PDB file of N, CA, C and O in Angstrom:
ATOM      1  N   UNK A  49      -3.962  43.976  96.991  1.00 46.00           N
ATOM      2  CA  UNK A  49      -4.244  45.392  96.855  1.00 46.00           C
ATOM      3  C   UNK A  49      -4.092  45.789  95.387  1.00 46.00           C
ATOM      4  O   UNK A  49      -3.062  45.612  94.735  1.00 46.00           O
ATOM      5  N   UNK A  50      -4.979  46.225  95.027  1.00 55.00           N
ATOM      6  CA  UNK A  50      -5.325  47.046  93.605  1.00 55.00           C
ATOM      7  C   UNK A  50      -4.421  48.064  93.396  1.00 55.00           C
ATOM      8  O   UNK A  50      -4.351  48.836  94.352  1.00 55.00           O
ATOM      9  N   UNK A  51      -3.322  48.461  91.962  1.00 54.00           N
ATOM     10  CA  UNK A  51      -2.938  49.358  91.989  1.00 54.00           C
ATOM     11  C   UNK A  51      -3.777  50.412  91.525  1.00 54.00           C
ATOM     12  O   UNK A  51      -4.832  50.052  91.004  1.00 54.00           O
ATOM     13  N   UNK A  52      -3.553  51.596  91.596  1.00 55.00           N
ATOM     14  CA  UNK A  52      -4.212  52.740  91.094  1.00 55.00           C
ATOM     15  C   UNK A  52      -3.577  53.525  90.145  1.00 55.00           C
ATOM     16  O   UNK A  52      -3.932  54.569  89.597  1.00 55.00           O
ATOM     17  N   UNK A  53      -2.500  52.793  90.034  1.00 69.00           N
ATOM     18  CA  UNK A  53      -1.657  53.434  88.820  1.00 69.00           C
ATOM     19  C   UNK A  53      -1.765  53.318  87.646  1.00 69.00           C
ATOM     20  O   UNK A  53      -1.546  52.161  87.288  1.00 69.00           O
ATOM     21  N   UNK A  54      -2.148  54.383  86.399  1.00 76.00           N
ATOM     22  CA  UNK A  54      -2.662  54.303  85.198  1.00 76.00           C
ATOM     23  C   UNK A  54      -1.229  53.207  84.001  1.00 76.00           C
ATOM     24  O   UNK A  54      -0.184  53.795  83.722  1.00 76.00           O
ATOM     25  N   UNK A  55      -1.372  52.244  83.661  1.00 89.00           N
ATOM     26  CA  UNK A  55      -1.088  51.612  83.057  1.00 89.00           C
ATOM     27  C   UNK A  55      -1.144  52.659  81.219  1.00 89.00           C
ATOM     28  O   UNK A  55      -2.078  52.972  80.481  1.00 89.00           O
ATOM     29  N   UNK A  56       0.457  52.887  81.147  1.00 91.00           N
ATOM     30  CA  UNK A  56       0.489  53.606  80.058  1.00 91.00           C
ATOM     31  C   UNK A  56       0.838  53.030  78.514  1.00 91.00           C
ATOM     32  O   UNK A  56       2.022  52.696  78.487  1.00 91.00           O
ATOM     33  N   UNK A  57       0.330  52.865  77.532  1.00 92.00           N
ATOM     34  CA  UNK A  57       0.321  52.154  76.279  1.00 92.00           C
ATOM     35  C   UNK A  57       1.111  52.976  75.799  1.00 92.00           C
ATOM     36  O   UNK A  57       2.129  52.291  75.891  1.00 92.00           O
ATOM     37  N   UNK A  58       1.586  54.307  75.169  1.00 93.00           N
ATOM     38  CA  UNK A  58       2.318  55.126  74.423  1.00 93.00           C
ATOM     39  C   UNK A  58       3.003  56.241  75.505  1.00 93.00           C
ATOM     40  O   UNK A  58       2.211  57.072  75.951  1.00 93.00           O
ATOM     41  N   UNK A  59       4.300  56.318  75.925  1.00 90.00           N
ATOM     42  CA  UNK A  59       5.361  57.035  76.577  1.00 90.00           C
ATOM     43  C   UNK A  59       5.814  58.080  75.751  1.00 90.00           C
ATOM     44  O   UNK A  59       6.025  58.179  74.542  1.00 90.00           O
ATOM     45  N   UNK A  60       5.935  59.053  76.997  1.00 87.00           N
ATOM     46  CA  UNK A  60       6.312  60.244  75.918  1.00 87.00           C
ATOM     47  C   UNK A  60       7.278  60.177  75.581  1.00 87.00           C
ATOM     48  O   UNK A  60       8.157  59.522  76.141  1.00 87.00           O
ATOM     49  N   UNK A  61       7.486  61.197  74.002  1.00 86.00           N
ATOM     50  CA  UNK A  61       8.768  61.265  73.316  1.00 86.00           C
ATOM     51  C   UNK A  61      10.069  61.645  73.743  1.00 86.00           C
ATOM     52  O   UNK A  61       9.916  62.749  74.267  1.00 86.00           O
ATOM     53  N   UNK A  62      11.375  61.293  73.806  1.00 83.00           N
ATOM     54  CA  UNK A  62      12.709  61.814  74.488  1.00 83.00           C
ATOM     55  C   UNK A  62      12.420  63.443  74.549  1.00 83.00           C
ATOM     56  O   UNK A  62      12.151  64.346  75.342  1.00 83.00           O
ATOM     57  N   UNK A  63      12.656  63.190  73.214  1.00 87.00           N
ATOM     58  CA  UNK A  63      12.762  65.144  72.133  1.00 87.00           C
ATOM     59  C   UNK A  63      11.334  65.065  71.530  1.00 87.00           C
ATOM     60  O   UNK A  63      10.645  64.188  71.010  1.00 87.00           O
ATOM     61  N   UNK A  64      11.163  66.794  71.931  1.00 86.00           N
ATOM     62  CA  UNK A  64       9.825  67.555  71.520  1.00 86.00           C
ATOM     63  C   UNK A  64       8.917  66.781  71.746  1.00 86.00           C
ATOM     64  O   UNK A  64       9.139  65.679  72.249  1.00 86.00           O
ATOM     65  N   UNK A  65       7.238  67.352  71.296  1.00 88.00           N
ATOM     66  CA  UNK A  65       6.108  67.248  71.824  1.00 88.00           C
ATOM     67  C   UNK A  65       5.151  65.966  71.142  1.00 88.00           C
ATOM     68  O   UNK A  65       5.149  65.846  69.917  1.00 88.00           O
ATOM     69  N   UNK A  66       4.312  64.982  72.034  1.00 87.00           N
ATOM     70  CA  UNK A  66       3.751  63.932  71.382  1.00 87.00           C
ATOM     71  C   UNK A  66       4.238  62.595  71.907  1.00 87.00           C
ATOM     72  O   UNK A  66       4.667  62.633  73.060  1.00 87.00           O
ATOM     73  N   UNK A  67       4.254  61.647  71.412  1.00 89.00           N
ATOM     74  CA  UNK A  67       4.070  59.983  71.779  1.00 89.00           C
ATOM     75  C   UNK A  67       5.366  59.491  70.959  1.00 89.00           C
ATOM     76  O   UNK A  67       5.989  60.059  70.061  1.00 89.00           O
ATOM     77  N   UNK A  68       5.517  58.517  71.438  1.00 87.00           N
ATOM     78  CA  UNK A  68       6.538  57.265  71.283  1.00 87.00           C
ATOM     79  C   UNK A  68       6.225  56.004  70.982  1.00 87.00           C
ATOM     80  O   UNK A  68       5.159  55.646  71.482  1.00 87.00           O
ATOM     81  N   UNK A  69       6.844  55.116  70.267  1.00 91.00           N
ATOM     82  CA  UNK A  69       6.127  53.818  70.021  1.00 91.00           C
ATOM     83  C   UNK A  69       5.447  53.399  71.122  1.00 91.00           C
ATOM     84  O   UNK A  69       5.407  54.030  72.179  1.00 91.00           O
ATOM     85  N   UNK A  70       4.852  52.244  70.890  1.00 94.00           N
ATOM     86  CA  UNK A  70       4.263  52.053  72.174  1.00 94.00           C
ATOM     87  C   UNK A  70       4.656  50.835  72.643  1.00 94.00           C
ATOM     88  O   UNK A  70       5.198  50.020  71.897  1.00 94.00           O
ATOM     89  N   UNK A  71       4.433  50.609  73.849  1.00 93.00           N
ATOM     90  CA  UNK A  71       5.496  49.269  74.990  1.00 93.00           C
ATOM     91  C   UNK A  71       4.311  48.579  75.406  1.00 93.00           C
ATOM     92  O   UNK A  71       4.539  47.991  76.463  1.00 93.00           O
ATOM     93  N   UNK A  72       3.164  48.418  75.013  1.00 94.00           N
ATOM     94  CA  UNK A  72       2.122  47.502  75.600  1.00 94.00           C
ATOM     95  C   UNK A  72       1.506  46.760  74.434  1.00 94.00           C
ATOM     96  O   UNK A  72       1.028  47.552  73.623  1.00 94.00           O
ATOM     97  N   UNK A  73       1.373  45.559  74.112  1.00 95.00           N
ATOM     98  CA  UNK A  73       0.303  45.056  73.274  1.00 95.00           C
ATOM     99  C   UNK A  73      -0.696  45.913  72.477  1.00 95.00           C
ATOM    100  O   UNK A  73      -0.856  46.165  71.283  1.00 95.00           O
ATOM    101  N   UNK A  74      -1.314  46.262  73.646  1.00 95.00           N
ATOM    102  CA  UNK A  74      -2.936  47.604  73.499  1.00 95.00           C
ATOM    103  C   UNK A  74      -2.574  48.491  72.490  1.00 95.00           C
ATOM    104  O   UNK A  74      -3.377  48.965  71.686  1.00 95.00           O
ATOM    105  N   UNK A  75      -1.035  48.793  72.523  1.00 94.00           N
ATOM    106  CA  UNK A  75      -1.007  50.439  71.917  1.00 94.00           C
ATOM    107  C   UNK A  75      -0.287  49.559  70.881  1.00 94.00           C
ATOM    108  O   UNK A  75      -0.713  50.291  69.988  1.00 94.00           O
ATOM    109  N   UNK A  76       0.426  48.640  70.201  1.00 96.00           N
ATOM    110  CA  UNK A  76       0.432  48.289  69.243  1.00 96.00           C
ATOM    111  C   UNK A  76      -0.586  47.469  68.314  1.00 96.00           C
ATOM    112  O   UNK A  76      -0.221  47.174  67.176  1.00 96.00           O
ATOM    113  N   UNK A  77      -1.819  47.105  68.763  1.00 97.00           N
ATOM    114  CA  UNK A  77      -2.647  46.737  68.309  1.00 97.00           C
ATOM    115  C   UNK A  77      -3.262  48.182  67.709  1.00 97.00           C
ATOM    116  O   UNK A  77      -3.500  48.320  66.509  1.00 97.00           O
ATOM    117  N   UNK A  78      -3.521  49.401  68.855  1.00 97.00           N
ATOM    118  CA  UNK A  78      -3.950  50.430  68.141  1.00 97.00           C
ATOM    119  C   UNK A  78      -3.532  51.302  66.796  1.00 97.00           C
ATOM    120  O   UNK A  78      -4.151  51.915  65.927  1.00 97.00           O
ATOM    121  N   UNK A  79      -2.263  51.049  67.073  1.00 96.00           N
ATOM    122  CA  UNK A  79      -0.939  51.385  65.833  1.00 96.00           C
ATOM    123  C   UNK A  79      -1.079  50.813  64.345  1.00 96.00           C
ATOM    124  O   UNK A  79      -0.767  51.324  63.269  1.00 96.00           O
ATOM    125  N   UNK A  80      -1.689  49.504  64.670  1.00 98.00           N
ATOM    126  CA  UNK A  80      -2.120  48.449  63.441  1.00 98.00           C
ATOM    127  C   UNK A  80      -2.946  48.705  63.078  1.00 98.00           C
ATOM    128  O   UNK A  80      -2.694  48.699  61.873  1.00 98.00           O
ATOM    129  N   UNK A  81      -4.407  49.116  63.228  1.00 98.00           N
ATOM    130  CA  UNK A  81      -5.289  49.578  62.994  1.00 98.00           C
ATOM    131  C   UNK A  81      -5.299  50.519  62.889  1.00 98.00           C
ATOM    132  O   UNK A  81      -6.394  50.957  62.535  1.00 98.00           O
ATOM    133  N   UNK A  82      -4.580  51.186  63.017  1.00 97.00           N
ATOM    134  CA  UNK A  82      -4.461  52.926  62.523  1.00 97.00           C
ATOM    135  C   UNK A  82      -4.011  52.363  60.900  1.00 97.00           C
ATOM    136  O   UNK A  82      -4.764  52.433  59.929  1.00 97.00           O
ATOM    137  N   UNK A  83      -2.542  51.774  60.881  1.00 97.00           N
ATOM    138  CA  UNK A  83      -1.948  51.496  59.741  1.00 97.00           C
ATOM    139  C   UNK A  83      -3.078  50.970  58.826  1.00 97.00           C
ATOM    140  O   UNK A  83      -3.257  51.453  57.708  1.00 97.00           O
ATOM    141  N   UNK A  84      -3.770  50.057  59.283  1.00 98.00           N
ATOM    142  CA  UNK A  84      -4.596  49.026  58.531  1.00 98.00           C
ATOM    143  C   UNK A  84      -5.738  49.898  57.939  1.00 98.00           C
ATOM    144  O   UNK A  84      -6.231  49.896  56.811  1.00 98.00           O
ATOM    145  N   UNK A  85      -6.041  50.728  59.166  1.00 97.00           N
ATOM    146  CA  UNK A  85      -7.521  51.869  58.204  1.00 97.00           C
ATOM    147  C   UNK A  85      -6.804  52.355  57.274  1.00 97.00           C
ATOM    148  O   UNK A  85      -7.326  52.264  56.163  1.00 97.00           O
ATOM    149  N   UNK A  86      -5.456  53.003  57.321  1.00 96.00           N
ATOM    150  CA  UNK A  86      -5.076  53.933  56.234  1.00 96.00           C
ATOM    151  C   UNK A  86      -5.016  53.479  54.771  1.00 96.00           C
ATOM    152  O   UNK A  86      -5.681  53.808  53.789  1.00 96.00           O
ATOM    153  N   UNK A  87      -3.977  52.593  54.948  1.00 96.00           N
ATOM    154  CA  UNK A  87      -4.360  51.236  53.969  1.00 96.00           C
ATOM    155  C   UNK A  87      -5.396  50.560  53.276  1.00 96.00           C
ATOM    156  O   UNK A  87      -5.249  49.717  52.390  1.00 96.00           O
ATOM    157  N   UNK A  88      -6.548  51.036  53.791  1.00 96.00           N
ATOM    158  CA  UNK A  88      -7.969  50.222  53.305  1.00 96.00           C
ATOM    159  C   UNK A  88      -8.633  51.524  53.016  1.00 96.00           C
ATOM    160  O   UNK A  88      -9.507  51.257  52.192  1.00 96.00           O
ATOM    161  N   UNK A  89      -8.669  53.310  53.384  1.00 95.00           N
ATOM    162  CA  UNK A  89      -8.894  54.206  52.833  1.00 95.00           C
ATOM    163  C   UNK A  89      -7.901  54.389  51.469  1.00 95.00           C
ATOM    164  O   UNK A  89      -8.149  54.855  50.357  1.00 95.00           O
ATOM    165  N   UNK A  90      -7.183  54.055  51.809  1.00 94.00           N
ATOM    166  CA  UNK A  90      -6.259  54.663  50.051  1.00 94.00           C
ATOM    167  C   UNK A  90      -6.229  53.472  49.113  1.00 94.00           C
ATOM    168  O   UNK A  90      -5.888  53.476  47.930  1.00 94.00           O
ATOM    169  N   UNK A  91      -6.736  52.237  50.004  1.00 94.00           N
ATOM    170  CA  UNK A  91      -7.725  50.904  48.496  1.00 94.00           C
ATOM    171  C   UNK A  91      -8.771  51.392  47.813  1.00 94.00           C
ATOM    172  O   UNK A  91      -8.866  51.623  46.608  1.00 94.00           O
ATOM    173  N   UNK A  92      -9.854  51.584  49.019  1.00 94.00           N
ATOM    174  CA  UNK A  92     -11.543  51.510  48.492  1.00 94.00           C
ATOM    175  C   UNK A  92     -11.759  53.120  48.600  1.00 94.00           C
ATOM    176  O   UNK A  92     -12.838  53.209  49.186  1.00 94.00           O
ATOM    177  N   UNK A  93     -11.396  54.147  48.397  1.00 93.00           N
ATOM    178  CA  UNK A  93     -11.777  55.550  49.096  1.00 93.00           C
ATOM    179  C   UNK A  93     -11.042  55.873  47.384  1.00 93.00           C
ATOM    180  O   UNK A  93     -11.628  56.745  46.742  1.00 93.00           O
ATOM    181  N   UNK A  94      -9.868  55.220  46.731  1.00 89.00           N
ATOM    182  CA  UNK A  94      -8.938  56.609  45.756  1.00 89.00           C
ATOM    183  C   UNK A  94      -9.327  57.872  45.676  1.00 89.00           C
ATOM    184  O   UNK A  94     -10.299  58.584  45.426  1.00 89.00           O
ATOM    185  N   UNK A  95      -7.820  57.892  46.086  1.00 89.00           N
ATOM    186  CA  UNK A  95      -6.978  59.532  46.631  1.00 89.00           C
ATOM    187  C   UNK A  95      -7.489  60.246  45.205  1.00 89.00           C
ATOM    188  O   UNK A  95      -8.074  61.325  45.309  1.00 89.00           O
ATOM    189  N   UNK A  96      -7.294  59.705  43.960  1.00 92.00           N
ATOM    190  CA  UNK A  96      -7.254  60.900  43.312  1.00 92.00           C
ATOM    191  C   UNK A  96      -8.708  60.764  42.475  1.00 92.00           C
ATOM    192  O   UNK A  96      -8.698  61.332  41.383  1.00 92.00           O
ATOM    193  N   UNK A  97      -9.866  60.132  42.822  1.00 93.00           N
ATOM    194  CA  UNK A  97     -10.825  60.580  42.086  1.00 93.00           C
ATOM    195  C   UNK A  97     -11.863  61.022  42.838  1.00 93.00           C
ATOM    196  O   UNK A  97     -13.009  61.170  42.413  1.00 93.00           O
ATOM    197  N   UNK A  98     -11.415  61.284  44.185  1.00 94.00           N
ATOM    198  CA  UNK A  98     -12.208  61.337  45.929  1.00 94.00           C
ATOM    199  C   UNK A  98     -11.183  61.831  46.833  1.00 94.00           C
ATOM    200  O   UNK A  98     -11.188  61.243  47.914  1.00 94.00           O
ATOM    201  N   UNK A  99     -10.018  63.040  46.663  1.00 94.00           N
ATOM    202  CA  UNK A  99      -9.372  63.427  47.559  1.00 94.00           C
ATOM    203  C   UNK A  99      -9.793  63.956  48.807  1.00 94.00           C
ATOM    204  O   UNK A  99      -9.198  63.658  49.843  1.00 94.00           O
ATOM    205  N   UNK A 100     -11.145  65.008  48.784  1.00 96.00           N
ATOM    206  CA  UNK A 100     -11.272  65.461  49.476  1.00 96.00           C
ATOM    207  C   UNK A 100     -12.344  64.351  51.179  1.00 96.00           C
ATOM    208  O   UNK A 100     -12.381  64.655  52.371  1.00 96.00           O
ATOM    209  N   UNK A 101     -12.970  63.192  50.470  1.00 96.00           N
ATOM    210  CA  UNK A 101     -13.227  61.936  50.828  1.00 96.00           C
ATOM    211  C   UNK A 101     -12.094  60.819  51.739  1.00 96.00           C
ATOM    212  O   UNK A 101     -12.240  59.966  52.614  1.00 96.00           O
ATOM    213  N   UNK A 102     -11.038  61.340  51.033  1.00 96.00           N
ATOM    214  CA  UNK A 102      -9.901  60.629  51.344  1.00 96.00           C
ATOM    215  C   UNK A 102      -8.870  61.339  52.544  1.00 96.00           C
ATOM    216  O   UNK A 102      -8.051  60.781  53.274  1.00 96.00           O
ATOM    217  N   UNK A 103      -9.219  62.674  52.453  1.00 96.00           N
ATOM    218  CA  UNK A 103      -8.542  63.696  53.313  1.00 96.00           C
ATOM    219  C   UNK A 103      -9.504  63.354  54.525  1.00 96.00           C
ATOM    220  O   UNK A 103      -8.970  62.762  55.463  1.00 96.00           O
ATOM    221  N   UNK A 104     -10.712  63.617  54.616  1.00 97.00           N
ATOM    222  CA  UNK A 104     -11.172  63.474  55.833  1.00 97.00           C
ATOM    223  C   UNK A 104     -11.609  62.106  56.944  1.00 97.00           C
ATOM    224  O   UNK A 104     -12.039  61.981  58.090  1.00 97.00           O
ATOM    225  N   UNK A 105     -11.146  61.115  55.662  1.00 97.00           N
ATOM    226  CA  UNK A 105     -10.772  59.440  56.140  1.00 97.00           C
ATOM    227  C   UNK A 105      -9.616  59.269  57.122  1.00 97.00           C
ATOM    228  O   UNK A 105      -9.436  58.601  58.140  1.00 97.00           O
ATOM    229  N   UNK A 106      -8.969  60.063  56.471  1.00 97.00           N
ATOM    230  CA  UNK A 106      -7.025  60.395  56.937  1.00 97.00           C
ATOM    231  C   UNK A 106      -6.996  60.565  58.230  1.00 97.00           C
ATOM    232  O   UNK A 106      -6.405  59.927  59.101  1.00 97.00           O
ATOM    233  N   UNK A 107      -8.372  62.388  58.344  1.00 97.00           N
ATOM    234  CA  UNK A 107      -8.138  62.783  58.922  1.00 97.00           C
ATOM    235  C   UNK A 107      -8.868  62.210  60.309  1.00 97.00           C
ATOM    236  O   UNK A 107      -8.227  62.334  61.352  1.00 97.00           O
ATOM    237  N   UNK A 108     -10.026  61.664  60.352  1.00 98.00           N
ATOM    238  CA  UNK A 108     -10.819  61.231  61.037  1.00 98.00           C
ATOM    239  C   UNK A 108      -9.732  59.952  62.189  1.00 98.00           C
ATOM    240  O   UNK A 108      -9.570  59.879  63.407  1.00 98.00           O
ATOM    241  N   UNK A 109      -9.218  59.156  61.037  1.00 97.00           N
ATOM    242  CA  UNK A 109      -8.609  57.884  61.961  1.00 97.00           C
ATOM    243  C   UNK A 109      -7.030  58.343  62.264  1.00 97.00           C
ATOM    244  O   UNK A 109      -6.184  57.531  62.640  1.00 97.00           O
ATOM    245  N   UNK A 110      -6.805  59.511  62.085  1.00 97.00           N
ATOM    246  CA  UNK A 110      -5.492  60.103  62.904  1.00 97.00           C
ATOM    247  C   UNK A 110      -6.167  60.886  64.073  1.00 97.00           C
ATOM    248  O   UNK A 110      -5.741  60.674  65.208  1.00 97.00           O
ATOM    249  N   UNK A 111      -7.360  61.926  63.857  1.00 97.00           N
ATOM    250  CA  UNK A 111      -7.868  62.461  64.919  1.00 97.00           C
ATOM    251  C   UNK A 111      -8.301  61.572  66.411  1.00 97.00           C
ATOM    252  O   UNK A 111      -8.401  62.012  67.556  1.00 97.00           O
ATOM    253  N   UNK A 112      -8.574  59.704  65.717  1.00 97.00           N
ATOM    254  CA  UNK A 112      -8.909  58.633  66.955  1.00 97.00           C
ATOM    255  C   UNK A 112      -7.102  58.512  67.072  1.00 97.00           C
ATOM    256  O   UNK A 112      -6.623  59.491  67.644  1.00 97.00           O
ATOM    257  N   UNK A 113      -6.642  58.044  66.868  1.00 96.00           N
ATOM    258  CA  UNK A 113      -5.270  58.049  66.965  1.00 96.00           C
ATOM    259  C   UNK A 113      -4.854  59.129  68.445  1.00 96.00           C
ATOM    260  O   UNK A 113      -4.850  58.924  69.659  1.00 96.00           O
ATOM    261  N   UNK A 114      -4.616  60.016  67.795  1.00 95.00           N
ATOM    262  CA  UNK A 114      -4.112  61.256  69.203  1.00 95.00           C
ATOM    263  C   UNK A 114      -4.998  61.200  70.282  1.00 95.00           C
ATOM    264  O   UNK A 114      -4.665  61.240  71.466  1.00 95.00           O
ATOM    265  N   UNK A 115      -6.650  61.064  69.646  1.00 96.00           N
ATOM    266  CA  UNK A 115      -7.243  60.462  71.019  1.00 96.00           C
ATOM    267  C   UNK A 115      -7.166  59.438  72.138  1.00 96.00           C
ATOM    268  O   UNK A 115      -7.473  59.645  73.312  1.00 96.00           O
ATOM    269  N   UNK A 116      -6.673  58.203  71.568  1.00 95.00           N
ATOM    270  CA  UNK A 116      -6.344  57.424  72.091  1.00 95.00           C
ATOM    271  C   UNK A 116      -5.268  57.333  72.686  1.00 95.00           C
ATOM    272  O   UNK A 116      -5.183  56.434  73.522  1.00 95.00           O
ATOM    273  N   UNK A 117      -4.286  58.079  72.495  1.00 94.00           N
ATOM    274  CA  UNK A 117      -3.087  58.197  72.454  1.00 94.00           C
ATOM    275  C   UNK A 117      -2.707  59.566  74.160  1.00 94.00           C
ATOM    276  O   UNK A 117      -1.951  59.547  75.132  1.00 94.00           O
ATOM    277  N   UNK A 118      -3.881  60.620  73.554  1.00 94.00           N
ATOM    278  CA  UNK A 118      -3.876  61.261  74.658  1.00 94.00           C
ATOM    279  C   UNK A 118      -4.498  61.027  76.286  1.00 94.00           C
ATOM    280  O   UNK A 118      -4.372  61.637  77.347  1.00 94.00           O
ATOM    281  N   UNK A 119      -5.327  59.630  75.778  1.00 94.00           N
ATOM    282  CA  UNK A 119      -6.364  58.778  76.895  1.00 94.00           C
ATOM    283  C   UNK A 119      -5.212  58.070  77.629  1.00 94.00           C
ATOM    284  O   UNK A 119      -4.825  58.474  78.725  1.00 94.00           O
ATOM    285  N   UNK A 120      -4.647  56.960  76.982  1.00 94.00           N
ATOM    286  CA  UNK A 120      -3.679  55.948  77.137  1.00 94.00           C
ATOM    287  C   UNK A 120      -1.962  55.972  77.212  1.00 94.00           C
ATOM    288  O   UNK A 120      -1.111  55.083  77.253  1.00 94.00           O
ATOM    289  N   UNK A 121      -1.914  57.616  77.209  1.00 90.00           N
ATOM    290  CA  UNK A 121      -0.426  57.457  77.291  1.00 90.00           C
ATOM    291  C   UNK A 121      -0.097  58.782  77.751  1.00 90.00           C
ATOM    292  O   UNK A 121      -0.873  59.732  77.648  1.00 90.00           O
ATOM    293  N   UNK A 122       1.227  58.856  78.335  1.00 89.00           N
ATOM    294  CA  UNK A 122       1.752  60.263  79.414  1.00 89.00           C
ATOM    295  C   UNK A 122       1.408  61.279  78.888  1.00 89.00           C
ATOM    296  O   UNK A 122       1.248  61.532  77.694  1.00 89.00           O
ATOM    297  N   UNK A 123       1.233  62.148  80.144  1.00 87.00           N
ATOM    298  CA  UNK A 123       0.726  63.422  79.623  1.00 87.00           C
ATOM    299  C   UNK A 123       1.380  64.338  78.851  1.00 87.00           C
ATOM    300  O   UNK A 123       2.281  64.815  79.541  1.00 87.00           O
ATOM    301  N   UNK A 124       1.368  64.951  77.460  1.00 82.00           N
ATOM    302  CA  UNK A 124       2.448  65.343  76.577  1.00 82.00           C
ATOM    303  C   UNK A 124       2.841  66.756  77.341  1.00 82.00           C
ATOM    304  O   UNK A 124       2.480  67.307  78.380  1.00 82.00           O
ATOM    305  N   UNK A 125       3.614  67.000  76.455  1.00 82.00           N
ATOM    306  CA  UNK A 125       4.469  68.482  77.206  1.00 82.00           C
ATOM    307  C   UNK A 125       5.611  68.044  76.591  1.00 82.00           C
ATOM    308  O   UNK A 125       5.872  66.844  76.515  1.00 82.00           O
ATOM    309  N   UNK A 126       6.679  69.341  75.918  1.00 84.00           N
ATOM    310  CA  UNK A 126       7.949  69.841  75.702  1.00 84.00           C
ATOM    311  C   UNK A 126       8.734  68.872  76.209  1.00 84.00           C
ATOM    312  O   UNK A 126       8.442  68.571  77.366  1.00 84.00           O
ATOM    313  N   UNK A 127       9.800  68.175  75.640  1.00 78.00           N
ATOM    314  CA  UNK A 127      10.391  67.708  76.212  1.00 78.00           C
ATOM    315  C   UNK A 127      11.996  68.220  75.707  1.00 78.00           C
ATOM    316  O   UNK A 127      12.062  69.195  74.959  1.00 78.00           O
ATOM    317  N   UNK A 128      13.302  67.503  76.158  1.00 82.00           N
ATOM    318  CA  UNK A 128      14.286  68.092  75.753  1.00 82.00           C
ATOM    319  C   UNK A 128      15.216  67.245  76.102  1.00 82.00           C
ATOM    320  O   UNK A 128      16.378  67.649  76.042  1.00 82.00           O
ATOM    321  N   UNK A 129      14.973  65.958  76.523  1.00 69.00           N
ATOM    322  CA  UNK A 129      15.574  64.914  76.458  1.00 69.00           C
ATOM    323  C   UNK A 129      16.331  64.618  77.286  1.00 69.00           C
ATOM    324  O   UNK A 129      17.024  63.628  77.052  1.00 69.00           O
ATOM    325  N   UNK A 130      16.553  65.469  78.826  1.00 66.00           N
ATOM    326  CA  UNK A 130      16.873  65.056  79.898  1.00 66.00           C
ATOM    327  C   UNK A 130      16.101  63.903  80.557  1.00 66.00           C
ATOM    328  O   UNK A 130      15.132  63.274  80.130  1.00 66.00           O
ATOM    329  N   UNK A 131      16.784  63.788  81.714  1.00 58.00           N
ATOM    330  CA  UNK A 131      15.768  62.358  82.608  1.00 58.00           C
ATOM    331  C   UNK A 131      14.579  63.098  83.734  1.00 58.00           C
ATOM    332  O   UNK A 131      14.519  62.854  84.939  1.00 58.00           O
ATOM    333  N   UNK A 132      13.770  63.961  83.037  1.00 53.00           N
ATOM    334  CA  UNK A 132      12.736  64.571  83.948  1.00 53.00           C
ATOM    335  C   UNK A 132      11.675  63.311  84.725  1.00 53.00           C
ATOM    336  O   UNK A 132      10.780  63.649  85.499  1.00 53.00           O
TER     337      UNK A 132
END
């Protein structure tokens, strides 16, 4: 029997709103490649003769980031660090 249960890559945070490292392969591979684009925008992109180039590089592979993040991992909401 097949589970139907969504297999979560990034768990929500103890305290306040957003994601937590992540506990699956998947979501640390995604983590690396987040790191790795950023890294290869602030090589071949320079911040300071192309900031505004460089801002929306930033912003683009953080905007896949939370996407992925909001696909693949618990649903966010307030937290406060009880055992809800």
């Amino acid at each position: 029997m097949a589970s139907t249960e969504k297999k979560i890559w990034f768990p929500a945070k103890r305290y306040g709103w957003g994601w937590g490292l992540p506990v699956t392969w998947q979501g640390w591979l995604v983590l690396l490649l987040y790191v790795s684009g950023l890294v290869a925008s602030s090589i071949y992109i320079h911040p300071e003769r192309e900031p505004f180039v460089f801002g929306m590089s930033v912003l683009a592979l953080t905007g896949l980031l939370v996407g992925i993040c909001w696909a693949k991992g618990e649903k966010p909401r307030w937290r406060w660090g009880g055992d809800e």
